[in-house]
Amino acid sequence: DAMVIQNPRYQVTQFGKPVTLSCSQTLNHNVMYWYQQKSSQAPKLLFHYYDKDFNNEADTPDNFQSRRPNTSFCFLDIRSPGLGDAAMYLCATSIRGLGYTFGSGTRLTVV
Amino acid sequence: RKEVEQDPGPFNVPEGATVAFNCTYSNSASQSFFWYRQDCRKEPKLLMSVYSSGNEDGRFTAQLNRASQYISLLIRDSKLSDSATYLCVVSTAGSNYQLIWGAGTKLIIKP
């Protein structure tokens, strides 16, 4: 089935050690998003790619970077994870903002 | 003021009862409205879109009140499996239809 796949499902990383989360999609959607969601909070948009165009939210820390090498893949790089970065990271896709589809998320723990 | 506001709950409701949530939004230019359901430690999943005329899907009814800028979700004959967090989501044309999320209302159905 066409879907959005996030790997890994759970990630444990050390304080300050760079970590990369991955997302792939078989939907051929042109927009890909990365959200951060902490417990009992709304998902918070970090950035999105509209085709190849990168759009960073104004309040996304510089510690967070993203790459989209092709339509199917998108990566979230956290250069120096802090304890406050522990969260669920959700990847989503859409066709020009419609038909939102989420991956199952990666739960990041920072130790 | 948050762009999308919800009562966080939790709403503790006996099985079989009817429960309703409201959600208010601040941007009068908002055009699309959704209810998402999120189970604990899982990704949000689209429950239903909300149309101007209101819409019903089985035990679930969604209503939109543009004048007062709120949407509602009614669940009839609640089941234990309805226990989840319900997220109100709004999008606005001209922003690439990006989603603005409420923090969710937690619903607990008790036997």
CSV table of C-alpha atoms in Angstrom, one decimal:
chain,number,residue,atom,x,y,z
A,1,ASP,CA,0.0,0.0,0.0
A,2,ALA,CA,1.2,3.5,-0.7
A,3,MET,CA,2.2,5.1,2.5
A,4,VAL,CA,4.6,7.3,4.5
A,5,ILE,CA,7.3,5.4,6.3
A,6,GLN,CA,9.4,6.6,9.1
A,7,ASN,CA,12.5,5.0,10.4
A,8,PRO,CA,13.3,4.2,13.0
A,9,ARG,CA,10.2,4.0,15.1
A,10,TYR,CA,12.2,4.6,18.3
A,11,GLN,CA,15.6,6.4,18.4
A,12,VAL,CA,17.8,6.9,21.5
A,13,THR,CA,20.6,9.3,21.1
A,14,GLN,CA,23.2,10.8,23.4
A,15,PHE,CA,23.1,14.4,24.4
A,16,GLY,CA,25.0,16.4,21.8
A,17,LYS,CA,25.4,13.5,19.3
A,18,PRO,CA,24.1,14.2,15.8
A,19,VAL,CA,21.1,12.1,14.8
A,20,THR,CA,19.2,11.7,11.6
A,21,LEU,CA,15.6,10.6,11.2
A,22,SER,CA,14.3,9.5,7.9
A,23,CYS,CA,11.0,9.5,6.0
A,24,SER,CA,10.0,8.0,2.7
A,25,GLN,CA,6.8,8.1,0.8
A,26,THR,CA,5.3,6.1,-2.1
A,27,LEU,CA,2.4,8.6,-2.6
A,28,ASN,CA,4.4,10.9,-5.0
A,29,HIS,CA,3.1,13.8,-2.9
A,30,ASN,CA,5.0,17.0,-3.7
A,31,VAL,CA,5.0,18.4,-0.2
A,32,MET,CA,6.8,16.9,2.8
A,33,TYR,CA,6.6,18.2,6.3
A,34,TRP,CA,8.4,17.6,9.6
A,35,TYR,CA,6.5,18.1,12.8
A,36,GLN,CA,7.7,17.9,16.4
A,37,GLN,CA,5.1,16.8,19.0
A,38,LYS,CA,5.7,16.8,22.7
A,39,SER,CA,3.4,15.2,25.2
A,40,SER,CA,-0.1,16.8,25.4
A,41,GLN,CA,0.9,19.4,22.9
A,42,ALA,CA,-0.2,20.1,19.3
A,43,PRO,CA,2.2,19.0,16.6
A,44,LYS,CA,4.6,21.9,15.8
A,45,LEU,CA,5.6,22.4,12.2
A,46,LEU,CA,9.4,22.6,12.0
A,47,PHE,CA,9.7,23.0,8.2
A,48,HIS,CA,8.4,21.7,4.9
A,49,TYR,CA,9.5,21.1,1.4
A,50,TYR,CA,7.2,22.3,-1.4
A,51,ASP,CA,8.7,20.3,-4.2
A,52,LYS,CA,12.4,21.3,-3.9
A,53,ASP,CA,11.7,24.5,-2.1
A,54,PHE,CA,12.6,24.5,1.6
A,55,ASN,CA,10.5,26.5,4.0
A,56,ASN,CA,11.7,26.9,7.5
A,57,GLU,CA,9.4,28.0,10.3
A,58,ALA,CA,10.6,31.2,11.9
A,59,ASP,CA,10.9,29.6,15.4
A,60,THR,CA,12.6,26.4,14.3
A,61,PRO,CA,16.0,26.2,16.1
A,62,ASP,CA,19.1,26.2,13.9
A,63,ASN,CA,19.9,22.8,15.5
A,64,PHE,CA,17.3,21.3,13.2
A,65,GLN,CA,18.1,20.8,9.5
A,66,SER,CA,16.4,19.0,6.7
A,67,ARG,CA,17.3,17.4,3.4
A,68,ARG,CA,15.2,16.2,0.6
A,69,PRO,CA,17.4,14.5,-2.0
A,70,ASN,CA,14.4,13.4,-4.1
A,71,THR,CA,10.6,13.3,-4.1
A,72,SER,CA,10.4,10.2,-2.1
A,73,PHE,CA,12.8,10.9,0.8
A,74,CYS,CA,13.2,13.5,3.4
A,75,PHE,CA,15.6,13.6,6.4
A,76,LEU,CA,15.5,15.5,9.7
A,77,ASP,CA,19.0,16.1,11.1
A,78,ILE,CA,19.4,17.3,14.7
A,79,ARG,CA,23.0,18.5,14.9
A,80,SER,CA,23.4,18.6,18.7
A,81,PRO,CA,20.3,17.1,20.5
A,82,GLY,CA,19.5,18.4,23.8
A,83,LEU,CA,17.2,17.0,26.5
A,84,GLY,CA,14.5,19.4,25.3
A,85,ASP,CA,14.5,17.8,21.9
A,86,ALA,CA,13.1,14.6,23.1
A,87,ALA,CA,9.7,14.3,21.4
A,88,MET,CA,7.8,12.5,18.7
A,89,TYR,CA,8.8,13.6,15.3
A,90,LEU,CA,6.1,13.2,12.6
A,91,CYS,CA,6.7,13.2,8.9
A,92,ALA,CA,3.7,14.1,6.7
A,93,THR,CA,3.0,14.5,3.0
A,94,SER,CA,0.4,16.3,0.9
A,95,ILE,CA,-0.4,17.2,-2.6
A,96,ARG,CA,-0.2,21.0,-2.6
A,97,GLY,CA,-1.6,21.0,0.9
A,98,LEU,CA,-4.3,18.5,0.4
A,99,GLY,CA,-4.6,14.9,1.3
A,100,TYR,CA,-2.4,15.0,4.3
A,101,THR,CA,-0.9,11.7,5.2
A,102,PHE,CA,1.2,11.1,8.3
A,103,GLY,CA,3.9,8.5,9.0
A,104,SER,CA,3.8,6.6,12.2
A,105,GLY,CA,6.4,8.9,13.8
A,106,THR,CA,9.8,8.5,15.4
A,107,ARG,CA,10.0,8.8,19.1
A,108,LEU,CA,13.3,10.4,20.1
A,109,THR,CA,14.9,9.9,23.5
A,110,VAL,CA,17.9,11.9,24.4
A,111,VAL,CA,20.1,10.5,27.2
B,1,ARG,CA,-4.4,34.0,22.0
B,2,LYS,CA,-3.8,30.7,20.3
B,3,GLU,CA,-4.9,30.3,16.7
B,4,VAL,CA,-6.8,27.1,17.5
B,5,GLU,CA,-8.1,26.5,21.1
B,6,GLN,CA,-9.5,23.4,22.6
B,7,ASP,CA,-10.4,22.3,26.1
B,8,PRO,CA,-7.7,19.8,27.0
B,9,GLY,CA,-10.0,17.7,29.1
B,10,PRO,CA,-9.9,14.9,30.0
B,11,PHE,CA,-13.5,14.2,29.4
B,12,ASN,CA,-14.4,11.1,31.4
B,13,VAL,CA,-17.6,9.7,29.9
B,14,PRO,CA,-19.5,6.4,30.6
B,15,GLU,CA,-19.8,4.0,27.7
B,16,GLY,CA,-22.9,4.6,25.6
B,17,ALA,CA,-23.1,8.3,26.5
B,18,THR,CA,-23.0,11.2,24.1
B,19,VAL,CA,-20.1,13.6,24.3
B,20,ALA,CA,-19.4,16.8,22.4
B,21,PHE,CA,-16.3,19.0,22.1
B,22,ASN,CA,-15.9,22.5,20.7
B,23,CYS,CA,-12.9,24.1,19.2
B,24,THR,CA,-12.5,27.8,18.4
B,25,TYR,CA,-10.2,29.4,15.8
B,26,SER,CA,-9.0,32.9,15.5
B,27,ASN,CA,-8.4,33.4,11.8
B,28,SER,CA,-11.7,34.3,10.0
B,29,ALA,CA,-10.0,33.5,6.7
B,30,SER,CA,-9.7,29.9,7.6
B,31,GLN,CA,-11.2,27.7,4.9
B,32,SER,CA,-10.8,24.0,5.8
B,33,PHE,CA,-11.5,22.3,9.0
B,34,PHE,CA,-10.8,18.8,10.3
B,35,TRP,CA,-11.0,16.6,13.3
B,36,TYR,CA,-8.1,14.2,13.8
B,37,ARG,CA,-7.9,11.4,16.3
B,38,GLN,CA,-4.6,10.5,18.0
B,39,ASP,CA,-4.1,7.5,20.1
B,40,CYS,CA,-1.4,7.5,22.8
B,41,ARG,CA,2.1,7.5,21.2
B,42,LYS,CA,0.7,7.2,17.7
B,43,GLU,CA,0.4,9.5,14.8
B,44,PRO,CA,-2.7,11.7,14.2
B,45,LYS,CA,-5.3,10.1,11.9
B,46,LEU,CA,-7.9,12.0,10.0
B,47,LEU,CA,-11.3,11.4,11.6
B,48,MET,CA,-13.4,13.6,9.4
B,49,SER,CA,-13.4,16.8,7.5
B,50,VAL,CA,-15.9,19.5,8.6
B,51,TYR,CA,-18.1,21.1,5.9
B,52,SER,CA,-20.2,24.2,6.1
B,53,SER,CA,-23.4,22.3,6.0
B,54,GLY,CA,-22.2,19.9,8.8
B,55,ASN,CA,-21.6,16.3,8.2
B,56,GLU,CA,-22.2,13.0,9.8
B,57,ASP,CA,-20.2,9.7,9.7
B,58,GLY,CA,-21.9,7.0,11.7
B,59,ARG,CA,-21.8,8.0,15.3
B,60,PHE,CA,-19.8,11.1,14.7
B,61,THR,CA,-21.2,14.5,13.7
B,62,ALA,CA,-19.2,17.6,12.9
B,63,GLN,CA,-20.5,21.1,12.7
B,64,LEU,CA,-19.0,24.4,11.6
B,65,ASN,CA,-20.1,27.8,12.9
B,66,ARG,CA,-18.3,30.4,10.8
B,67,ALA,CA,-20.0,33.4,12.5
B,68,SER,CA,-18.8,32.3,15.9
B,69,GLN,CA,-15.6,30.7,14.5
B,70,TYR,CA,-15.9,27.3,16.1
B,71,ILE,CA,-16.3,23.8,15.1
B,72,SER,CA,-17.8,20.9,17.1
B,73,LEU,CA,-17.6,17.2,17.2
B,74,LEU,CA,-20.4,15.1,18.6
B,75,ILE,CA,-19.9,11.4,19.4
B,76,ARG,CA,-23.0,9.4,20.1
B,77,ASP,CA,-23.2,6.0,21.8
B,78,SER,CA,-19.6,6.2,22.8
B,79,LYS,CA,-17.5,3.1,22.8
B,80,LEU,CA,-14.4,2.2,24.8
B,81,SER,CA,-12.4,2.4,21.6
B,82,ASP,CA,-13.3,6.0,21.2
B,83,SER,CA,-10.9,6.8,24.0
B,84,ALA,CA,-8.2,9.0,22.4
B,85,THR,CA,-7.2,12.6,22.0
B,86,TYR,CA,-9.2,14.6,19.4
B,87,LEU,CA,-7.3,17.3,17.6
B,88,CYS,CA,-9.0,20.2,15.9
B,89,VAL,CA,-7.2,21.4,12.8
B,90,VAL,CA,-7.7,24.4,10.6
B,91,SER,CA,-6.1,25.5,7.4
B,92,THR,CA,-6.1,28.7,5.4
B,93,ALA,CA,-5.8,29.3,1.7
B,94,GLY,CA,-2.7,31.3,0.8
B,95,SER,CA,-0.5,29.5,3.3
B,96,ASN,CA,0.0,26.5,1.1
B,97,TYR,CA,-3.0,25.1,3.1
B,98,GLN,CA,-0.7,24.5,6.1
B,99,LEU,CA,-2.5,23.0,9.0
B,100,ILE,CA,-2.9,24.8,12.3
B,101,TRP,CA,-3.4,22.4,15.1
B,102,GLY,CA,-5.2,22.6,18.4
B,103,ALA,CA,-3.5,20.8,21.3
B,104,GLY,CA,-6.3,18.3,21.5
B,105,THR,CA,-9.1,17.2,23.9
B,106,LYS,CA,-8.5,14.0,25.7
B,107,LEU,CA,-11.5,11.6,25.9
B,108,ILE,CA,-11.7,8.7,28.2
B,109,ILE,CA,-14.6,6.3,27.9
B,110,LYS,CA,-15.3,4.3,31.0
B,111,PRO,CA,-17.1,0.9,31.2
